Short mmCIF file of C-alpha atoms in Angstrom, two decimals:
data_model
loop_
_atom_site.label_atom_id
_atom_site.label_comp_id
_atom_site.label_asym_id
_atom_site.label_seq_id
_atom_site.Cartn_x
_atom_site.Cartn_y
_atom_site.Cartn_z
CA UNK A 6 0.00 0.00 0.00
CA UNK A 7 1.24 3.77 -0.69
CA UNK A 8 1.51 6.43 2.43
CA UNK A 9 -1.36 8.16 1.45
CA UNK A 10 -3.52 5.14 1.68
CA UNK A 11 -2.27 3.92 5.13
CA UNK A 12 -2.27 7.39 6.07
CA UNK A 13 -5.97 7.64 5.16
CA UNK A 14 -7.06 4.01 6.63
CA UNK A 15 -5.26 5.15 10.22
CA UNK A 16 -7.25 8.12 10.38
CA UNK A 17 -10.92 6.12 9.53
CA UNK A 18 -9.67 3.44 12.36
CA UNK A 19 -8.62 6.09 14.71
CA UNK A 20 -10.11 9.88 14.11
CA UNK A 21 -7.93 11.55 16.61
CA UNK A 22 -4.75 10.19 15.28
CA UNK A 23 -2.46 13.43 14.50
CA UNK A 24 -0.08 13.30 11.78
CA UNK A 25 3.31 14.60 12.43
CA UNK A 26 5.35 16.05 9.08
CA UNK A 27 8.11 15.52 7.42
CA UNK A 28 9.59 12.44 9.50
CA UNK A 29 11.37 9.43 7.68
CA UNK A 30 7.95 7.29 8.59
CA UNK A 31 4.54 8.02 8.87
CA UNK A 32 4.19 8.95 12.54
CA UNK A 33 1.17 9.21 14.21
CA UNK A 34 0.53 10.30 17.50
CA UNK A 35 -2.35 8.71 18.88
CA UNK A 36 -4.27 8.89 22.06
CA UNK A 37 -3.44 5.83 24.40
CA UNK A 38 -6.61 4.20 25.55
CA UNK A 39 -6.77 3.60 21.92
CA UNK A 40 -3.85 2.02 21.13
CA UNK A 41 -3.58 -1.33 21.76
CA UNK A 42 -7.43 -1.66 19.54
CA UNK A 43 -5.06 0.25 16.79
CA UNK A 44 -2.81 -2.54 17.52
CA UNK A 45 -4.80 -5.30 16.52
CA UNK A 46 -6.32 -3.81 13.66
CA UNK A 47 -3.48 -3.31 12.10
CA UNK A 48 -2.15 -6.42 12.39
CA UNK A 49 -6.02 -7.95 11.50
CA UNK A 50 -6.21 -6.14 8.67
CA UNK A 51 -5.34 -8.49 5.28
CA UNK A 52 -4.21 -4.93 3.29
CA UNK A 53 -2.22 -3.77 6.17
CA UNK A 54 -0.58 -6.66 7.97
CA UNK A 55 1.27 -5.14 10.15
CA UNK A 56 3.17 -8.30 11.81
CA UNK A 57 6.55 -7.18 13.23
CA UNK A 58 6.72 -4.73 15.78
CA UNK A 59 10.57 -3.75 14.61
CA UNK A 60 11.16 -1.42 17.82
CA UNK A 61 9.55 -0.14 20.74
CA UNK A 62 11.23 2.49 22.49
CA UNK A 63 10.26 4.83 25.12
CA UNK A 64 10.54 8.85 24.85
CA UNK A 65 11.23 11.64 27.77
CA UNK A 66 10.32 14.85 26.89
CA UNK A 67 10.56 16.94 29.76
CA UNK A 68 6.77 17.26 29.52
CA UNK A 69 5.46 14.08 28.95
CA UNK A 70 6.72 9.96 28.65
CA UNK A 71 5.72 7.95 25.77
CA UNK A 72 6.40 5.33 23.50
CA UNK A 73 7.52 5.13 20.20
CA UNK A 74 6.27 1.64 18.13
CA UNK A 75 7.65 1.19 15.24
CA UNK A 76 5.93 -1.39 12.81
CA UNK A 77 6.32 -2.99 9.77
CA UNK A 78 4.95 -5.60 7.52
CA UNK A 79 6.84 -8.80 6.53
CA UNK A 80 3.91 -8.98 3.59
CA UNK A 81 3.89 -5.67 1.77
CA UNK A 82 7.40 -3.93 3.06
CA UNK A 83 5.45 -0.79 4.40
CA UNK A 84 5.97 1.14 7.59
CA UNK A 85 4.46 2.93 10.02
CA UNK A 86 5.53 4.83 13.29
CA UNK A 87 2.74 4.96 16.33
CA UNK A 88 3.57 7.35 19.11
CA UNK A 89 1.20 7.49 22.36
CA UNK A 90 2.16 9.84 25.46
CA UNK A 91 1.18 10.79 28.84
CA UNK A 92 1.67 13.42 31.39
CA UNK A 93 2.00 11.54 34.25
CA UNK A 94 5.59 11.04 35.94
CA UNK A 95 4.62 9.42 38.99
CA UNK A 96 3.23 6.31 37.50
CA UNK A 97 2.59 6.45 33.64
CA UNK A 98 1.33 3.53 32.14
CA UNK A 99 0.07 1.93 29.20
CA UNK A 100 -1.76 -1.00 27.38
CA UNK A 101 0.66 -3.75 26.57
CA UNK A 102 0.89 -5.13 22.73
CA UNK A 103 2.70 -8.53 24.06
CA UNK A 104 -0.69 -10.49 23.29
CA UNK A 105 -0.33 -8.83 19.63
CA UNK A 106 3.20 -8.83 18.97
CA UNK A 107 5.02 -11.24 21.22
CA UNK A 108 8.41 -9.44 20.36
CA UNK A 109 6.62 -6.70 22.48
CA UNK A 110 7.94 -8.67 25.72
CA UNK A 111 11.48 -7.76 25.86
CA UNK A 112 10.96 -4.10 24.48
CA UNK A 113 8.31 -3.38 27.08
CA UNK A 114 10.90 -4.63 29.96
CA UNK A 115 13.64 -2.79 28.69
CA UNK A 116 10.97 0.20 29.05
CA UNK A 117 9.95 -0.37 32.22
CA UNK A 118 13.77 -0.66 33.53
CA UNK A 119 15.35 2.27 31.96
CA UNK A 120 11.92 4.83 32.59
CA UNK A 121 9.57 3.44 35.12
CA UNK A 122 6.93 2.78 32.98
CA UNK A 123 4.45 0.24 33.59
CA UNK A 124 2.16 -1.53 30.85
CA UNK A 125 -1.10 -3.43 31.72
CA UNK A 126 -1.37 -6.93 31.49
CA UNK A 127 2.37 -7.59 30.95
CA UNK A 128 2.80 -11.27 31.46
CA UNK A 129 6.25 -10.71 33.15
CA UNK A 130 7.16 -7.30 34.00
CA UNK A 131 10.61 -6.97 35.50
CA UNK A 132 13.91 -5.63 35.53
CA UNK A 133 15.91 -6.79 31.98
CA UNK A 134 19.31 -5.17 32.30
CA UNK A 135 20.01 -3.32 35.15
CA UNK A 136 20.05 -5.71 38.60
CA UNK A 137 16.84 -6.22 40.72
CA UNK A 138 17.33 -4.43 43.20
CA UNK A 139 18.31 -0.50 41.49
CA UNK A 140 17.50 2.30 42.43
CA UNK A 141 15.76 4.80 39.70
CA UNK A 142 14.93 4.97 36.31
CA UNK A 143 18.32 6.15 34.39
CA UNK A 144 16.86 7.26 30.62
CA UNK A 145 14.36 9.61 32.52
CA UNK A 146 15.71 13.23 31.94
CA UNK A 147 15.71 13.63 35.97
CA UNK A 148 17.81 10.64 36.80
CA UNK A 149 20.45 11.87 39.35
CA UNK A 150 23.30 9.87 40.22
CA UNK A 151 26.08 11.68 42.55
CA UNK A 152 28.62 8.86 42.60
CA UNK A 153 28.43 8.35 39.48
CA UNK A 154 27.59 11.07 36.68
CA UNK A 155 29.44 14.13 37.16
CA UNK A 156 27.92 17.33 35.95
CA UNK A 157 30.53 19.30 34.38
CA UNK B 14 60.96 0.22 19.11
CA UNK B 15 65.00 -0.77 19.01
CA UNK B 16 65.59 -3.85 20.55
CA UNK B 17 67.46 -2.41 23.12
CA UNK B 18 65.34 -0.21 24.57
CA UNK B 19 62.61 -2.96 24.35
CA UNK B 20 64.67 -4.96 26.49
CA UNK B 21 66.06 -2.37 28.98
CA UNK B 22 63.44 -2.05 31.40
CA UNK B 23 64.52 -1.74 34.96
CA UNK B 24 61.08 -1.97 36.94
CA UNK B 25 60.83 -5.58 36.03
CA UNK B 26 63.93 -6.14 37.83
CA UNK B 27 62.11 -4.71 40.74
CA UNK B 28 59.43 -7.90 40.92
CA UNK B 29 62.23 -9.92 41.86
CA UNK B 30 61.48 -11.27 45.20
CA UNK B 31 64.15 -10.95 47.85
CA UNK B 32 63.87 -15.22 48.79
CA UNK B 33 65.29 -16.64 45.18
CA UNK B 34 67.87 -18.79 45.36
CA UNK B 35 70.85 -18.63 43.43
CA UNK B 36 71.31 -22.30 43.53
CA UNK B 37 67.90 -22.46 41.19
CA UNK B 38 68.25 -20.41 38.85
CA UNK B 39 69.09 -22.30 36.04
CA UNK B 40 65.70 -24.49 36.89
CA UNK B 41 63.95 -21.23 36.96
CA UNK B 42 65.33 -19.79 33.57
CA UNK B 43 64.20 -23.62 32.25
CA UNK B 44 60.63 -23.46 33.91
CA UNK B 45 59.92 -19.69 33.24
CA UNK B 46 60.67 -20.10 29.22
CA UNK B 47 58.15 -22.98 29.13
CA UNK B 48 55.69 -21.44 31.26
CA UNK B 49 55.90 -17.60 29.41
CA UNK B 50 55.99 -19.16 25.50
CA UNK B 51 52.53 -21.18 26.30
CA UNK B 52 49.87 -18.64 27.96
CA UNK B 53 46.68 -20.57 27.23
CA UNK B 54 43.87 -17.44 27.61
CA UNK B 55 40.13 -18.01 28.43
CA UNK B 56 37.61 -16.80 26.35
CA UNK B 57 36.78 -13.81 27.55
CA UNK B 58 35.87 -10.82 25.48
CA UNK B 59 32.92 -8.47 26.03
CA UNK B 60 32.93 -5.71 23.60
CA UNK B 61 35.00 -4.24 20.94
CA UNK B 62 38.18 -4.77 22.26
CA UNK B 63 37.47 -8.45 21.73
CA UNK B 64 37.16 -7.68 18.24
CA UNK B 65 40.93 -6.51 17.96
CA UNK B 66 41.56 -9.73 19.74
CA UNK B 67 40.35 -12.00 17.26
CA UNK B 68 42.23 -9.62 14.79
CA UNK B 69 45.00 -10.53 16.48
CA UNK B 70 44.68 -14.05 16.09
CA UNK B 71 43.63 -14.33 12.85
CA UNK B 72 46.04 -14.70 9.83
CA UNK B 73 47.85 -11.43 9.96
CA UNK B 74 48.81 -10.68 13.40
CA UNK B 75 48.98 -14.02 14.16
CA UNK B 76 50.06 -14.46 18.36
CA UNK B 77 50.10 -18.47 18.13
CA UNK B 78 53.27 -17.80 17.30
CA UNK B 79 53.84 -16.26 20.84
CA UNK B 80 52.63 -19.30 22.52
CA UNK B 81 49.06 -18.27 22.65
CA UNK B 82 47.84 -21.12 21.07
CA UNK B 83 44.28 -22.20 21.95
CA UNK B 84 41.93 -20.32 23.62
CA UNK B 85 40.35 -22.75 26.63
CA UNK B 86 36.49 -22.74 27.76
CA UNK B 87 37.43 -23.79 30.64
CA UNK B 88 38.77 -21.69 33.22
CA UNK B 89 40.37 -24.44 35.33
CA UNK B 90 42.78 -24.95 32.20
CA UNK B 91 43.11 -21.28 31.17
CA UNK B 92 46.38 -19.51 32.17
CA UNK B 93 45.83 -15.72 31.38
CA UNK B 94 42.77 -14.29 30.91
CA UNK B 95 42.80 -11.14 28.82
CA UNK B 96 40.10 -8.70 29.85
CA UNK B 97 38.51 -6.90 26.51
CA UNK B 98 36.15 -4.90 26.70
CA UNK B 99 33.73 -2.83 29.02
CA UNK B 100 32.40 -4.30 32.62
CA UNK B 101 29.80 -3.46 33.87
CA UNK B 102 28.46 -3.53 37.03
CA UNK B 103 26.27 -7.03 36.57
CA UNK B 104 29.33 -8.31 35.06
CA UNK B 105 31.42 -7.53 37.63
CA UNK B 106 31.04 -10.54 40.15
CA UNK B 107 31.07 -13.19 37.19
CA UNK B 108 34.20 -12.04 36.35
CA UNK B 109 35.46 -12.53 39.79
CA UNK B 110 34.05 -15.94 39.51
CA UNK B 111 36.02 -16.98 36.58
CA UNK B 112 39.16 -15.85 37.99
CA UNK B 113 38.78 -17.46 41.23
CA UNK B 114 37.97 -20.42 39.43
CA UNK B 115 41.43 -20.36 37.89
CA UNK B 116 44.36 -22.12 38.96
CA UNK B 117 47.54 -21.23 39.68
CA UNK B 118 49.56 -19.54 37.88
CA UNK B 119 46.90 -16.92 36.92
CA UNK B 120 48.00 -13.65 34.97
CA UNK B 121 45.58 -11.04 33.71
CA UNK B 122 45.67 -8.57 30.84
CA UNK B 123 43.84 -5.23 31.25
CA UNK B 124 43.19 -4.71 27.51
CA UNK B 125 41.49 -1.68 25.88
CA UNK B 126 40.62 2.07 27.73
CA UNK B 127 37.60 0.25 29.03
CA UNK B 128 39.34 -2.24 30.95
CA UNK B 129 42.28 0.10 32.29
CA UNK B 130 40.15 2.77 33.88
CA UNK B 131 36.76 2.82 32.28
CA UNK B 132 37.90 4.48 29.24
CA UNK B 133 35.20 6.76 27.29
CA UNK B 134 32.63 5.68 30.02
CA UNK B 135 34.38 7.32 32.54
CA UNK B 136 32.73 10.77 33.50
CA UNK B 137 29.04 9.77 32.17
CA UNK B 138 27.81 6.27 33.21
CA UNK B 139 26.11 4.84 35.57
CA UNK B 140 26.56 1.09 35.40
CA UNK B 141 30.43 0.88 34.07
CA UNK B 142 32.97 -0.27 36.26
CA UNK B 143 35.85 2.44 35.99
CA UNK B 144 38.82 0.08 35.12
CA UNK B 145 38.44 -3.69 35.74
CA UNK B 146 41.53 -3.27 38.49
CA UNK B 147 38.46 -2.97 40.89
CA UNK B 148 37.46 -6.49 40.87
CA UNK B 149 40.80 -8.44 40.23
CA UNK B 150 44.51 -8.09 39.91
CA UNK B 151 46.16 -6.77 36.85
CA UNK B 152 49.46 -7.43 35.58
CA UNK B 153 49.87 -5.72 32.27
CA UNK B 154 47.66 -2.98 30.80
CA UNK B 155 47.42 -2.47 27.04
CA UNK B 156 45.99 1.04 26.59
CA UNK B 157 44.23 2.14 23.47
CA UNK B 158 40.49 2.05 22.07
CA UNK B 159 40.89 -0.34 20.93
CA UNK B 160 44.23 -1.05 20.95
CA UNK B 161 45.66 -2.43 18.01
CA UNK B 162 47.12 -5.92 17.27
CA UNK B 163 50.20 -4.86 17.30
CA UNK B 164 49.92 -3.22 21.19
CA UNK B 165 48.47 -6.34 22.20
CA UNK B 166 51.00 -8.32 21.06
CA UNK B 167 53.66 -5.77 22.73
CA UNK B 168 51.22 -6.64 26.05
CA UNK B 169 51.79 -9.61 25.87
CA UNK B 170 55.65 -9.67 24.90
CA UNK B 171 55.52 -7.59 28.48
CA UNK B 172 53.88 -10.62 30.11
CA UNK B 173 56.29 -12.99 29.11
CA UNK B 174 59.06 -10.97 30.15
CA UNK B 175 57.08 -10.53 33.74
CA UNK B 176 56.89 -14.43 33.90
CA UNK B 177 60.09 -15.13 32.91
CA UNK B 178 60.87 -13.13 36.88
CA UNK B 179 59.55 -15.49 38.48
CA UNK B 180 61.16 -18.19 40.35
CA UNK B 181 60.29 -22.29 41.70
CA UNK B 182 60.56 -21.10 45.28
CA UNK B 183 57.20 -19.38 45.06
CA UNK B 184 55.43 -21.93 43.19
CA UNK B 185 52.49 -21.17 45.19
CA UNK B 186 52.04 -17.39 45.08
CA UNK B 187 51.28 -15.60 42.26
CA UNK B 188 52.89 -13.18 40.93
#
């Protein structure tokens, strides 16, 4: 399929999906209750088939965490680029795609290691690199480490 | 290098222990040769460095030719184990496991900026170990990031000249 086509059939599946210009994908920020719906449409979908989730990778912007998925289809060669965010700092969270994409697993640990984010219905959500027992979330923008890091 | 200044070093005469016997030391010249010309390493590289090690062993830079012959599994038959790349901190106690596991006489190599002091990870990281001297012992270090073939085989050349110090009487202290 073409952008403009699985720009158009994105925006009929989700209406509040907001296109963001001029990026090497077509990224879409989308709200996140409806994500993980988005999720298995796309993969669903015969003209789509969105089957490999090729990288999922969370985002601190001072004002907000997200996500970043980035899809693809084994089928057709097309790709897409899903963004959801939230405000909250103290405990963000989101739906998991593990039960769509099982490759979703290990990307949503590494998430929850490095920024404290926790995803619904994870089937095994723990620490992946760092040990068990660490202190703080080290890719969030306020990570502070005095032994450590020095601020030059 | 000349060959003369490669060989004039006078802190390796300082590592000679007080005790050695003068009666041994034709036993020890005989012992030390075989045991410095036949450093068996364990398989131990981690990141890039261990790239420039395999270089090193390959075709062109070829160090079977300085006794390095096999690389061992095992670290119960491993003599030297050459430390390339970056530890971390959840590396850090397997490491010590693998060189408590091996037996006497044990050397290690420090090989790469990583391994000497933490190298590029030094100011900004929070899960590097700033030089691998911080879990075990280090005999040589090979500077460099990574260092090439060449420096590792100089490294090693230093090793062999360090075990070729040692003596029969301490059989049963290392180095």
């Amino acid at each position: 399929m073409d952008n403009e086509s699985i720009k158009a059939r994105v925006q009929t599946l989700v209406p509040e999906a907001q296109l963001e210009d001029n990026k090497q994908f077509i990224t879409f920020v989308i709200p996140a209750e409806k994500m993980h719906d988005l999720a298995l449409s796309l993969k669903n979908n015969e003209d789509l088939a969105f089957d490999y989730l090729f990288c999922l990778t969370g985002i601190d912007t001072v004002k907000h965490l997200g996500i970043v998925y980035h899809l693809s289809s084994t089928k057709y060669g097309h790709s897409v680029v899903l963004k959801v965010q939230t405000p909250d700092r103290e405990n963000p969270a989101f739906d998991t795609v593990c039960d769509v994409w099982r490759s979703g697993e290990f990307y949503e640990r590494e998430v929850f290691d490095l920024f404290g984010i926790r995803f619904n219905n994870h089937p095994d959500l723990r620490r992946i690199f760092l040990d068990d027992n660490w202190k703080g979330f080290p890719f969030r923008k306020d990570y502070v480490d005095e032994i450590n890091i020095v601020e030059l | 290098m000349k060959e003369t200044d490669f060989r004039d070093n006078e802190t390796l005469e300082t590592f000679k222990l007080p005790h050695h016997n003068f009666l041994l030391t034709t036993i020890d010249d005989i012992i030390d040769w075989g045991r410095s010309n036949s450093v068996w390493p364990l398989t131990f590289a981690t990141s890039c460095c261990g790239i420039e090690m395999m270089a090193a062993g390959a075709a062109r830079y070829d160090f079977a030719r300085f006794g390095i012959e096999v690389y061992r599994a095992s670290p119960r038959q491993a003599d030297v184990i050459v430390v390339a790349g970056t530890i971390v901190n959840k590396m850090a106690p397997v490491l010590k496991r693998l060189y408590d596991q091996m037996s006497e006489p044990k050397y290690v190599i420090a090989m790469g900026a990583c391994a000497v002091s933490g190298g590029p990870f030094y100011y900004n990281c929070y899960h590097v170990i700033r030089g691998v001297d911080h879990v075990i012992p280090v005999d040589v270090y090979i500077p460099g990031c990574p260092p090439r073939p060449e420096a590792l085989l100089y490294g090693v050349m230093q090793l062999q000249r360090k075990i070729k110090l040692q003596s029969v009487t301490d059989m049963n202290k290392s180095l």
